[in-house]
Amino acid sequence: MTVKTKIKKPELLAPAGNLEKLKFAVLYGADAVYIGGQKYGLRSKAGNFSYEDMKEGVAFAHKHGAKVFVAANIMAHNEDFEGMAEYFQTLHQIGIDAVIIADPAVVDICREAAPELEIHISTQSSITNWQTVQFWANEGIPRVVLAREVSLDEIRKIKQHTDIEIEAFIHGAMCISYSGRCVLSNHMTSRDANRGGCAQSCRWKYDLFEELDGEENALFEEGDQPFTMSSKDLCMIEHIPELIDAGVDSLKIEGRMKSIHYIATVVNSYRRVIDAYCEDPEGFRFKPEWKEEILKAANRPLTTGFYFHNPTEEDQIFGLPPKMAAYDFAGLVLDYDPETKIALIEQRNHFKVGQEVEFVGPKRDKFIQRIDAIWDEEGNELDAARHPMQKVKIKVDHPVAPYDLMRKEK
Amino acid sequence: MGLQAPELIISSGSLAEVEKVLAAGADAVTVGDTRYALRASGHFDLTMIEAAVQLAHPQGKKVYVLVNALLHHEHLNGLEPYLGQLAEIKVDGIVFGDPAVFMTAKRVAPTLGLHWNTETTSTNYRTVQFWAKRGATRALLARELSLTEVLEIKRHSPIPIQVQVHGMTCIFHSKRELVSNYFRFQQREEAREEPLLLKEHVRKEEQYPIFEDQHGTHVMSNEDICMLEHLGPLIENRVDCFYIEGIRKSIDYNTQVVSIYRRAIDALLQDPQDPVNPDLVAELQKIQPANRPLGTGFYFKEQIY
């Protein structure tokens, strides 16, 4: 009999832009989700949670053994302090498990107002070495989120020298600057990047010039792609064992603005990889289908960021980004009758009779289904499901369940 | 009650420049070893820093050293002896952003002044209080603050605060080689005269200097801050230190700018409500490079989010 190596399973941490996405993230395998409240977060355009939604989200997550963190990672200005103490007290009363904070001012205010509320230091603080991690450990902070500029080797060293929890990004869009150290938006659009107003000016198009004897000399030629500072998206799906072995405690997915389909697909792929590796580290083999799943939801080309080397031009996007996500979220399963094999579907994108769709769920294998007929709720036959949120019925040969997703190739 | 003169500080890229700007009326200079300094005007090794100290101290002036990099592990080796040496040669203070520098300095060089500067993220008084409580001796404020915010921070700050009154500012710092990456992508690797200029496709009249060094890529502001005509409220409200950024400017320009601000400050100490002498403004406009418009940054600008 072989003895299996015991390894500590890391937390899989997923974004949730609203209550519905929170439920999908949890059901598709997140151990914890992070959300934004009405204030102090960096996604002023994300759905964000009211206190009522937070309560419901916490109840749902806790019922499923998952945690809820709230991002409050702005760099505060004086005016932001008003109401901040009450905000953290309320989050604590609601049962939020931790808050993610970047500004030491906000750390202090949170500690005074809600001493029992756990604080994680945000990636916006750009923590790049073990001594800085130790600084926060000395401050009594139980977890830091590392800068995205930290390599896998550096993480190993950080874990050797410190003993608080380390959270690291594994997937999603990235600042191409050191996080927090970019105010392009402030200067180009008067929008405060570090308080949620980021206009993504880095991804705009620019021209480069040099100055020669007071004259401007263009450094581009006819037909060149313009200069830009746009990073490919991080994807570590093929390197989860290395991250786990390095001792990362929480594996974080970016994307509070992303769709339900994206969240469910990405979370579930990482869930499967983590479980497979922790179940049997020696016997672990990476299955190509895990990466294929990721590609069905990806918005941009993918990179491993700083984990293995300093990124090069290969890790950036120049010119028009290629069309990525090959699949549309077509519908959401609301109900299924195993007797009649009829599923009640809520439409999310146009689909029609004759099309092949794919059903995915949190716990079982995906399968392909041809749509032979569509009925509305009154039983009238339709040639297509045209209206968003329209409830229709279709025949599905294998059992499906609420929260299963139906998608179609674009 | 007499007003306290603010300290007038300028960054310097060479010993020749240190000598000239001190003679022109600067109270202190900032220099840096490029290994630990972000955006130093020039490289100062330990010997040069010591020479700068020996120039400054007999005149009752000060030398601050930039140790403001975001440190990766390769920087940690050597940091401890370096900070110890800076204390030994009697540097007056270091400018830091990374808590690793702060902790090490407190341990091995407790006599050094500790000037907290996280560039874009030093935006409120509670953060200043946080670092003051732990031993920072000065706070350098972000440039993306209004005058009202600066003055409010001053009222609540237990330690001296420093604001930038003149020159360009860094608005973006990446660890990546973004300029080199672009030219590699275009498969063109010709020599280039840095800094290059970045122009947005939409607003082509605005140009942002961009340069690469061992810490990555830096994009600088399209305007030079110039608070010459608005120093009165800063002096009246006892803002402690005025900083001039000298990077990417000639020694002559920086020397003249120091002299202009020196004269303006000295006059305002008599009466901070007096308008600044228009001759000083004219003098500055005459030496200002044509491609560097003067502006007041965010001191009088609204930001949204």
XYZ file of C-alpha atoms in Angstrom:
715
model
C 0.000 0.000 0.000
C 1.355 3.436 -0.893
C 1.319 6.178 1.683
C -0.168 9.377 0.385
C 1.589 12.637 1.166
C -0.629 14.912 3.190
C -0.799 18.429 1.915
C -2.695 21.395 3.201
C -5.452 22.324 0.802
C -5.340 26.025 -0.005
C -8.398 28.224 -0.049
C -9.873 28.994 -3.461
C -10.998 32.613 -3.341
C -13.358 33.961 -5.988
C -14.790 37.365 -6.852
C -18.503 38.075 -6.641
C -19.841 41.274 -8.175
C -23.339 40.713 -6.814
C -25.446 38.285 -4.805
C -26.251 36.026 -7.746
C -22.580 35.730 -8.692
C -21.733 34.996 -5.070
C -24.051 31.998 -5.127
C -22.547 30.685 -8.334
C -19.003 31.168 -7.056
C -19.812 29.205 -3.898
C -21.722 26.443 -5.649
C -19.053 26.030 -8.315
C -16.387 25.499 -5.707
C -15.065 28.662 -4.060
C -14.005 28.283 -0.418
C -14.352 32.010 -0.004
C -15.617 34.951 -2.025
C -14.743 38.616 -1.918
C -17.268 41.312 -2.607
C -17.519 45.094 -2.575
C -19.793 47.170 -0.402
C -21.374 50.473 -1.321
C -18.241 52.330 -0.224
C -14.446 52.134 -0.022
C -13.951 49.523 -2.758
C -12.012 49.838 -6.004
C -14.782 48.838 -8.393
C -17.138 51.764 -8.346
C -18.800 50.301 -11.448
C -19.283 46.753 -10.161
C -22.722 45.824 -8.825
C -21.571 45.973 -5.212
C -23.537 44.813 -2.208
C -26.083 46.566 -0.020
C -26.058 45.512 3.639
C -29.175 43.419 2.913
C -27.424 41.592 0.056
C -24.392 41.070 2.269
C -26.529 39.423 4.947
C -28.073 37.096 2.429
C -24.686 36.404 0.845
C -23.099 35.622 4.201
C -25.981 33.316 5.149
C -25.718 31.499 1.821
C -21.936 31.196 1.922
C -21.778 30.089 5.554
C -24.452 27.471 4.921
C -22.140 26.038 2.269
C -19.036 26.323 4.451
C -17.619 29.299 2.526
C -16.358 32.637 3.785
C -17.149 36.162 2.654
C -14.545 38.933 2.511
C -15.256 42.575 1.741
C -12.783 44.679 -0.223
C -12.260 48.130 1.304
C -8.992 48.743 -0.448
C -9.105 52.387 -1.489
C -6.307 54.774 -0.686
C -8.456 56.990 1.479
C -8.650 60.754 1.391
C -9.573 62.720 4.523
C -13.213 62.991 3.462
C -13.560 59.193 3.259
C -13.224 58.768 7.032
C -16.752 59.958 7.671
C -18.886 56.907 8.367
C -15.981 54.506 7.978
C -15.963 53.232 11.579
C -19.708 52.508 11.438
C -19.185 50.748 8.126
C -16.742 48.248 9.615
C -18.910 47.764 12.706
C -21.817 46.925 10.433
C -19.738 44.498 8.382
C -18.714 42.750 11.588
C -22.317 42.545 12.789
C -23.376 41.129 9.429
C -20.871 38.318 9.919
C -18.349 39.209 7.229
C -15.301 36.986 7.740
C -12.585 39.471 6.788
C -11.971 42.798 5.112
C -9.304 43.481 2.507
C -7.572 46.789 3.178
C -4.696 48.643 1.507
C -4.378 51.934 3.395
C -2.851 51.820 6.911
C -5.316 54.568 7.863
C -8.177 52.243 7.068
C -6.447 49.403 8.950
C -6.341 51.614 12.066
C -9.940 52.738 11.744
C -11.138 49.170 11.233
C -9.152 47.866 14.210
C -10.565 50.560 16.485
C -14.125 50.169 15.281
C -14.310 46.375 14.980
C -11.337 44.797 16.735
C -12.551 41.282 16.009
C -12.959 41.808 12.290
C -10.099 40.072 10.496
C -7.967 42.245 8.199
C -6.105 41.146 5.078
C -3.658 43.546 3.444
C -4.593 44.149 -0.200
C -2.433 43.650 -3.263
C -2.785 47.427 -3.694
C -0.066 47.734 -1.046
C 2.404 46.067 -3.445
C 4.050 43.785 -0.904
C 7.115 42.353 -2.635
C 9.404 40.876 0.051
C 9.320 38.809 3.247
C 10.391 41.644 5.540
C 7.377 43.675 4.505
C 5.212 40.630 5.129
C 6.863 40.431 8.562
C 6.048 44.104 9.172
C 2.365 43.310 8.769
C 2.724 40.133 10.825
C 4.154 42.253 13.637
C 1.116 44.483 13.293
C -1.047 41.471 14.078
C -2.319 41.018 10.537
C -3.108 37.335 9.794
C -2.936 37.506 5.981
C -1.406 39.555 3.176
C -2.150 39.495 -0.529
C 1.140 39.643 -2.396
C 2.011 42.003 -5.220
C 1.581 40.439 -8.626
C 5.276 41.158 -9.254
C 6.353 38.392 -6.857
C 7.776 35.205 -8.396
C 7.186 31.640 -7.276
C 10.741 31.503 -5.874
C 10.085 34.677 -3.913
C 6.880 33.194 -2.495
C 8.840 30.149 -1.273
C 11.256 32.457 0.493
C 8.454 34.505 2.003
C 6.881 31.329 3.374
C 10.234 30.228 4.811
C 10.715 33.497 6.703
C 7.205 34.324 7.875
C 4.244 32.471 9.275
C 1.152 34.456 8.369
C -1.166 33.475 5.553
C -0.168 34.341 2.005
C -2.753 35.022 -0.644
C -1.717 35.196 -4.293
C -3.543 35.882 -7.526
C -3.826 32.914 -9.864
C -6.211 34.172 -12.520
C -7.607 37.271 -14.152
C -6.802 40.769 -15.343
C -3.736 42.490 -13.966
C -2.526 46.017 -13.410
C 0.560 46.372 -15.574
C 1.959 48.801 -13.002
C 2.771 48.031 -9.409
C -0.741 48.172 -7.957
C -1.396 51.472 -6.245
C 1.544 53.099 -7.973
C -0.378 54.280 -11.006
C -2.280 57.530 -11.298
C -2.566 57.652 -15.096
C -6.342 57.952 -14.738
C -6.022 60.833 -12.319
C -3.785 62.739 -14.700
C -5.478 61.834 -17.978
C -9.136 61.820 -16.923
C -9.313 63.377 -13.414
C -10.618 60.032 -12.168
C -8.977 58.785 -8.988
C -7.585 55.339 -9.782
C -6.896 54.488 -6.162
C -10.470 55.172 -5.142
C -12.165 53.074 -7.808
C -12.116 55.476 -10.735
C -9.489 53.679 -12.851
C -10.139 54.418 -16.538
C -7.627 51.733 -17.646
C -5.532 54.383 -19.372
C -2.676 51.871 -19.535
C -4.568 49.952 -22.200
C -5.065 53.021 -24.413
C -3.125 53.622 -27.612
C -0.062 55.843 -27.571
C 2.740 56.947 -29.861
C 6.381 57.133 -28.839
C 8.735 59.922 -29.766
C 12.296 60.774 -28.970
C 13.705 64.256 -28.715
C 16.689 64.908 -30.956
C 18.184 68.392 -30.862
C 14.871 69.831 -29.778
C 13.034 68.089 -32.608
C 10.546 65.294 -32.074
C 11.358 62.110 -33.891
C 8.564 59.544 -34.235
C 9.596 56.055 -33.134
C 7.015 54.235 -35.162
C 6.470 53.587 -38.801
C 3.477 53.390 -41.067
C 1.573 50.228 -40.255
C 3.130 49.696 -36.806
C 0.906 48.736 -33.920
C 0.667 51.638 -31.482
C 2.523 51.590 -28.171
C 0.345 50.364 -25.313
C 0.722 48.921 -21.823
C -1.856 46.179 -21.786
C -1.118 42.935 -19.969
C -2.409 39.550 -20.956
C -4.534 38.000 -18.233
C -2.996 35.836 -15.558
C -3.723 32.102 -15.732
C -2.019 29.592 -13.441
C -4.306 26.628 -14.128
C -1.333 24.484 -15.221
C 0.792 25.402 -12.190
C -1.443 24.845 -9.190
C 0.812 22.112 -7.717
C 3.793 24.501 -7.684
C 1.734 27.172 -5.916
C 0.425 24.710 -3.351
C 3.911 23.289 -2.764
C 5.261 26.829 -2.330
C 2.829 27.158 0.561
C 0.334 29.685 -0.788
C -2.626 29.668 1.605
C -5.204 31.303 -0.611
C -5.447 31.173 -4.386
C -7.258 34.222 -5.667
C -9.225 34.781 -8.851
C -9.709 38.355 -10.093
C -12.923 39.714 -11.581
C -15.753 41.330 -9.674
C -16.979 42.749 -12.994
C -17.014 39.369 -14.731
C -20.101 37.386 -15.777
C -21.738 34.435 -14.053
C -20.534 32.150 -16.832
C -16.961 33.346 -16.365
C -17.032 32.975 -12.583
C -18.640 29.537 -12.636
C -16.329 28.192 -15.337
C -13.076 29.566 -13.945
C -13.856 28.703 -10.331
C -14.920 25.197 -11.223
C -11.799 24.486 -13.291
C -9.494 25.539 -10.475
C -11.654 23.613 -7.976
C -11.116 20.440 -9.965
C -7.364 20.956 -10.276
C -6.892 21.730 -6.582
C -8.988 18.746 -5.523
C -7.241 16.387 -7.920
C -3.782 17.452 -6.773
C -4.546 17.417 -3.054
C -6.274 14.048 -3.351
C -3.219 12.406 -4.864
C -0.153 14.619 -5.312
C 2.071 11.822 -6.613
C -0.426 10.509 -9.101
C -1.538 13.940 -10.277
C -1.616 14.485 -14.043
C -2.864 17.703 -15.562
C -5.929 17.139 -17.747
C -6.058 19.322 -20.878
C -9.819 19.711 -20.456
C -9.243 21.928 -17.363
C -7.407 24.446 -19.537
C -9.962 24.059 -22.346
C -12.690 25.007 -19.894
C -10.780 28.148 -18.882
C -10.428 29.101 -22.538
C -14.188 28.885 -22.993
C -14.540 31.846 -20.635
C -11.282 33.765 -21.160
C -11.529 37.416 -22.199
C -7.915 37.961 -23.173
C -4.881 35.867 -24.084
C -3.226 34.328 -21.038
C 0.145 34.576 -19.281
C 1.806 33.330 -16.104
C 2.749 36.906 -15.155
C 5.803 37.221 -12.908
C 5.692 33.709 -11.463
C 8.444 32.244 -13.643
C 10.227 35.206 -15.247
C 9.981 38.933 -15.727
C 7.241 39.380 -18.338
C 8.296 40.261 -21.876
C 6.508 41.495 -24.992
C 5.011 37.974 -25.186
C 3.030 38.751 -22.053
C 1.485 41.931 -23.409
C -1.278 42.627 -25.907
C -0.476 44.830 -28.886
C -3.047 45.746 -31.478
C -6.516 44.287 -31.440
C -6.785 41.492 -28.888
C -7.851 38.206 -30.480
C -11.420 37.075 -29.929
C -11.172 34.728 -26.994
C -14.255 33.331 -25.322
C -15.690 30.889 -27.818
C -18.834 30.292 -25.781
C -21.869 32.316 -24.809
C -23.850 31.775 -21.635
C -27.182 30.719 -23.204
C -29.325 29.865 -20.215
C -29.597 28.971 -16.590
C -31.324 25.811 -15.359
C -34.117 26.645 -12.910
C -35.713 23.231 -12.618
C -35.712 19.695 -14.063
C -38.280 16.967 -14.139
C -36.566 13.547 -14.348
C -39.853 11.909 -15.377
C -40.445 14.002 -18.477
C -36.779 15.063 -18.901
C -37.996 18.621 -19.333
C -35.791 21.430 -18.007
C -36.978 24.927 -17.170
C -34.401 27.364 -18.503
C -33.952 31.105 -17.941
C -32.621 32.632 -21.170
C -29.366 34.625 -20.971
C -28.448 34.702 -24.666
C -30.297 33.848 -27.863
C -30.598 30.137 -28.679
C -32.787 28.258 -31.136
C -34.070 24.892 -32.210
C -31.473 22.772 -33.983
C -28.527 24.190 -32.042
C -26.171 22.136 -29.929
C -25.681 23.407 -26.393
C -23.461 22.266 -23.563
C -24.602 21.783 -19.975
C -22.167 22.290 -17.132
C -22.675 21.913 -13.427
C -20.568 22.268 -10.311
C -20.073 18.605 -9.534
C -20.480 16.512 -12.678
C -19.141 16.135 -16.178
C -20.398 18.399 -18.920
C -22.386 17.029 -21.811
C -23.681 18.182 -25.182
C -27.369 18.368 -25.951
C -29.150 19.107 -29.218
C -32.172 21.361 -28.842
C -35.072 19.627 -30.567
C -37.871 21.854 -29.351
C -38.472 24.935 -27.210
C -41.728 25.726 -25.414
C -42.754 28.799 -23.487
C -44.241 28.439 -19.991
C -47.740 28.100 -21.455
C -46.595 25.219 -23.639
C -46.562 27.119 -26.947
C -43.854 25.893 -29.254
C -41.112 28.436 -30.144
C -38.415 28.375 -32.814
C -36.004 30.300 -30.581
C -35.558 31.792 -27.101
C -35.204 35.449 -27.972
C -35.766 37.416 -24.787
C -33.364 37.868 -21.897
C -34.650 36.281 -18.684
C -37.467 34.572 -20.617
C -38.389 31.235 -19.053
C -38.606 28.363 -21.542
C -38.685 24.587 -21.467
C -36.511 22.195 -23.420
C -35.879 18.482 -23.332
C -32.562 17.487 -21.758
C -31.564 13.824 -21.941
C -29.372 13.720 -18.824
C -30.436 15.058 -15.438
C -29.605 18.710 -14.747
C -30.207 20.805 -11.646
C -30.819 24.393 -10.636
C -27.659 26.516 -11.038
C -26.442 24.362 -13.933
C -25.408 26.478 -16.907
C -26.285 26.002 -20.533
C -23.826 27.467 -23.015
C -23.407 27.487 -26.771
C -20.546 27.950 -29.139
C -20.407 31.434 -30.626
C 4.117 85.578 15.765
C 6.897 85.014 13.239
C 6.445 82.405 10.573
C 8.773 79.444 10.427
C 10.640 79.252 7.124
C 9.787 76.053 5.293
C 12.679 73.840 4.315
C 13.406 74.155 0.584
C 14.575 70.825 -0.853
C 15.618 69.783 -4.344
C 16.724 66.463 -5.792
C 20.223 66.514 -7.268
C 21.983 64.341 -9.788
C 25.642 65.226 -9.225
C 27.988 66.803 -6.677
C 28.364 69.821 -8.950
C 24.614 70.240 -8.834
C 24.510 69.837 -5.045
C 27.063 72.621 -4.716
C 25.138 74.957 -7.010
C 21.648 74.420 -5.629
C 22.857 74.851 -2.052
C 24.564 78.086 -3.070
C 21.332 79.192 -4.750
C 19.428 78.831 -1.490
C 18.289 75.228 -1.079
C 18.154 74.082 2.551
C 18.544 70.421 1.667
C 19.163 68.070 -1.224
C 17.847 64.607 -1.998
C 20.209 62.138 -3.650
C 20.162 58.396 -4.217
C 21.995 55.223 -5.126
C 20.059 53.881 -8.117
C 20.067 50.377 -6.611
C 17.750 51.526 -3.819
C 16.403 54.787 -5.204
C 13.454 55.255 -7.503
C 13.852 58.008 -10.055
C 17.022 59.543 -8.662
C 18.302 62.426 -10.814
C 21.679 60.710 -10.978
C 23.621 57.935 -9.273
C 25.299 58.706 -5.937
C 27.512 56.009 -4.477
C 28.424 56.134 -0.800
C 31.561 58.211 -1.398
C 29.560 60.788 -3.324
C 26.860 60.862 -0.670
C 29.538 61.474 1.961
C 30.967 64.292 -0.160
C 27.494 65.805 -0.424
C 27.127 65.627 3.365
C 30.492 67.354 3.757
C 29.361 70.081 1.397
C 26.021 70.578 3.107
C 26.676 70.286 6.833
C 29.185 73.146 7.246
C 26.508 75.407 5.730
C 23.914 74.086 8.177
C 22.171 72.257 5.316
C 20.947 68.706 4.956
C 21.245 65.639 2.776
C 18.449 63.105 2.424
C 18.954 59.794 0.660
C 16.330 58.061 -1.454
C 15.802 54.451 -0.368
C 12.322 54.473 -1.810
C 12.325 51.380 -4.040
C 9.782 48.614 -3.679
C 12.234 45.979 -2.534
C 12.502 42.505 -3.962
C 14.579 39.889 -2.194
C 17.738 40.655 -4.157
C 17.641 44.175 -2.675
C 17.432 42.929 0.893
C 20.999 41.652 0.771
C 23.156 44.625 1.552
C 20.341 46.852 2.763
C 21.355 46.558 6.411
C 25.032 47.534 5.955
C 24.008 50.260 3.509
C 21.674 51.924 5.975
C 24.316 51.555 8.702
C 26.842 53.291 6.471
C 24.422 56.106 5.684
C 24.054 56.726 9.421
C 27.832 56.626 9.892
C 28.464 59.281 7.279
C 25.832 61.390 9.026
C 23.184 61.557 6.376
C 20.232 63.472 7.804
C 17.471 61.187 6.685
C 16.296 58.561 4.283
C 13.185 58.570 2.125
C 11.401 55.228 2.266
C 8.195 53.662 0.976
C 8.672 49.963 1.673
C 8.134 48.909 5.302
C 11.171 46.594 4.947
C 13.402 49.678 4.739
C 11.646 51.267 7.685
C 12.090 48.230 9.942
C 15.711 47.751 8.980
C 16.549 51.426 9.496
C 14.954 51.489 12.922
C 17.043 48.510 13.901
C 20.457 49.361 12.471
C 20.380 53.128 11.994
C 18.081 54.631 14.615
C 19.608 58.094 14.251
C 18.470 58.480 10.642
C 15.466 60.642 9.897
C 12.744 58.486 8.397
C 10.810 60.252 5.670
C 7.784 58.224 4.724
C 6.979 58.455 1.002
C 4.761 55.992 -0.803
C 4.310 58.406 -3.706
C 0.754 57.935 -4.936
C -0.659 56.421 -1.752
C 0.163 58.956 0.974
C -3.224 60.592 0.664
C -4.647 61.278 4.155
C -3.795 62.297 7.702
C -4.651 59.016 9.399
C -2.000 57.287 7.312
C 0.486 59.960 8.324
C -0.475 59.355 11.955
C -0.018 55.602 11.481
C 3.569 56.040 10.305
C 4.348 58.825 12.783
C 3.281 56.567 15.652
C 5.706 53.919 14.456
C 8.595 56.335 14.181
C 8.501 58.120 10.834
C 9.865 61.630 11.274
C 8.402 63.222 8.162
C 5.619 62.502 5.681
C 5.873 63.244 1.966
C 2.412 63.684 0.539
C 0.978 62.340 -2.704
C 0.695 64.921 -5.470
C -2.871 63.910 -6.255
C -4.218 65.992 -3.360
C -5.997 69.322 -3.267
C -4.586 72.262 -1.323
C -7.491 71.907 1.103
C -6.571 68.263 1.720
C -2.908 69.131 2.208
C -3.764 71.775 4.795
C -6.112 69.413 6.609
C -3.369 66.789 6.743
C -1.010 69.436 8.127
C -3.477 70.296 10.915
C -3.671 66.652 11.985
C -0.066 65.624 11.455
C 2.194 65.069 14.448
C 5.276 65.160 12.190
C 6.501 67.638 9.560
C 4.941 67.232 6.139
C 6.579 67.766 2.793
C 4.794 68.744 -0.405
C 6.047 69.094 -3.935
C 5.931 72.675 -5.155
C 7.745 72.343 -8.460
C 8.709 69.925 -11.214
C 7.484 66.725 -12.798
C 5.929 63.833 -10.919
C 5.859 60.119 -11.500
C 2.384 58.961 -12.509
C 3.048 55.290 -13.291
C 5.602 52.714 -12.203
C 5.748 49.189 -13.594
C 8.325 46.496 -12.900
C 8.156 45.556 -16.592
C 10.360 46.808 -19.434
C 7.483 48.324 -21.316
C 9.488 50.401 -23.789
C 11.930 47.594 -24.602
C 9.040 45.148 -24.854
C 7.388 47.371 -27.438
C 10.494 47.637 -29.577
C 11.137 43.907 -29.305
C 7.545 43.361 -30.404
C 8.172 45.630 -33.404
C 11.490 43.799 -33.924
C 13.331 47.099 -33.844
C 16.006 47.558 -31.228
C 17.774 50.746 -32.262
C 19.457 52.955 -29.662
C 17.149 55.564 -28.241
C 17.708 58.848 -26.502
C 15.869 58.619 -23.188
C 13.515 59.806 -21.916
C 11.127 59.066 -24.687
C 7.859 60.910 -24.957
C 4.515 59.209 -24.817
C 1.546 60.775 -26.583
C -1.981 59.605 -26.261
C -3.810 59.086 -29.544
C -6.708 61.241 -28.418
C -4.926 64.232 -26.885
C -1.766 64.476 -28.922
C -0.724 67.836 -27.541
C 0.036 66.239 -24.186
C 3.325 64.410 -23.849
C 4.462 62.252 -21.001
C 8.155 61.401 -20.526
C 8.724 57.664 -20.190
C 11.938 55.884 -19.235
C 13.238 52.509 -18.151
C 15.799 51.607 -15.529
C 16.629 48.658 -13.268
C 13.378 49.201 -11.351
C 11.197 49.016 -14.438
C 9.309 51.617 -16.431
C 8.338 55.066 -15.217
C 5.859 57.464 -16.811
C 6.088 61.084 -15.735
C 3.530 63.895 -15.724
C 2.955 66.008 -18.818
C 3.151 69.237 -16.797
C 5.597 70.616 -14.280
C 3.938 71.556 -11.041
C 4.573 75.221 -10.290
C 3.202 76.583 -7.027
C 5.299 79.741 -7.123
C 2.245 81.990 -7.111
C 0.479 79.952 -4.415
C 3.143 79.534 -1.751
C 1.436 81.981 0.601
C -1.258 79.647 1.946
C 1.302 76.851 2.367
C 3.611 79.117 4.376
C 0.793 80.666 6.358
C -0.490 77.238 7.327
C 3.004 76.133 8.285
C 3.509 73.383 5.756
C 6.998 72.318 6.760
C 8.945 71.350 3.668
C 8.786 72.377 0.010
C 10.175 69.986 -2.552
C 11.406 70.729 -6.060
C 11.781 67.718 -8.339
C 14.933 68.231 -10.375
C 14.858 65.074 -12.451
C 15.364 65.491 -16.219
C 16.307 69.168 -15.878
C 19.652 70.889 -16.394
C 21.778 72.056 -13.475
C 21.338 75.633 -14.662
C 17.569 75.316 -14.697
C 17.442 73.726 -11.254
C 19.815 76.320 -9.791
C 17.665 79.150 -11.108
C 14.442 77.528 -9.934
C 15.877 77.190 -6.415
C 16.947 80.803 -6.456
C 13.493 81.935 -7.612
C 11.674 79.937 -4.920
C 14.202 81.070 -2.281
C 13.486 84.708 -3.031
C 9.728 84.125 -3.156
C 9.725 82.291 0.188
C 11.892 84.920 1.890
C 9.535 87.675 0.762
C 6.417 85.746 1.813
C 7.816 85.172 5.296
C 7.419 88.899 5.819
C 3.808 88.776 4.671
C 2.359 85.551 3.260
C -0.672 87.427 1.941
C 1.464 89.477 -0.438
C 1.297 88.412 -4.057
C 4.529 86.958 -5.312
C 6.750 89.381 -7.211
C 5.725 89.130 -10.907
C 9.387 89.427 -11.895
C 10.030 86.037 -10.295
C 7.195 84.490 -12.274
C 8.536 86.040 -15.466
C 12.020 84.800 -14.675
C 10.702 81.265 -14.279
C 8.638 81.384 -17.453
C 11.719 82.482 -19.363
C 13.708 79.376 -18.440
C 10.836 76.892 -18.617
C 11.324 74.368 -21.489
C 8.720 74.849 -24.215
C 7.501 71.239 -24.013
C 6.941 71.360 -20.246
C 3.854 73.454 -19.497
C 3.574 74.774 -15.960
C 0.495 73.914 -13.929
C -0.747 73.531 -10.383
C -1.260 69.764 -10.530
C -4.150 68.680 -8.325
C -3.910 71.534 -5.817
C -6.940 73.232 -7.374
C -8.445 70.390 -9.400
C -11.451 68.221 -8.601
C -11.178 64.467 -8.980
C -14.009 62.018 -9.350
C -14.223 58.278 -8.881
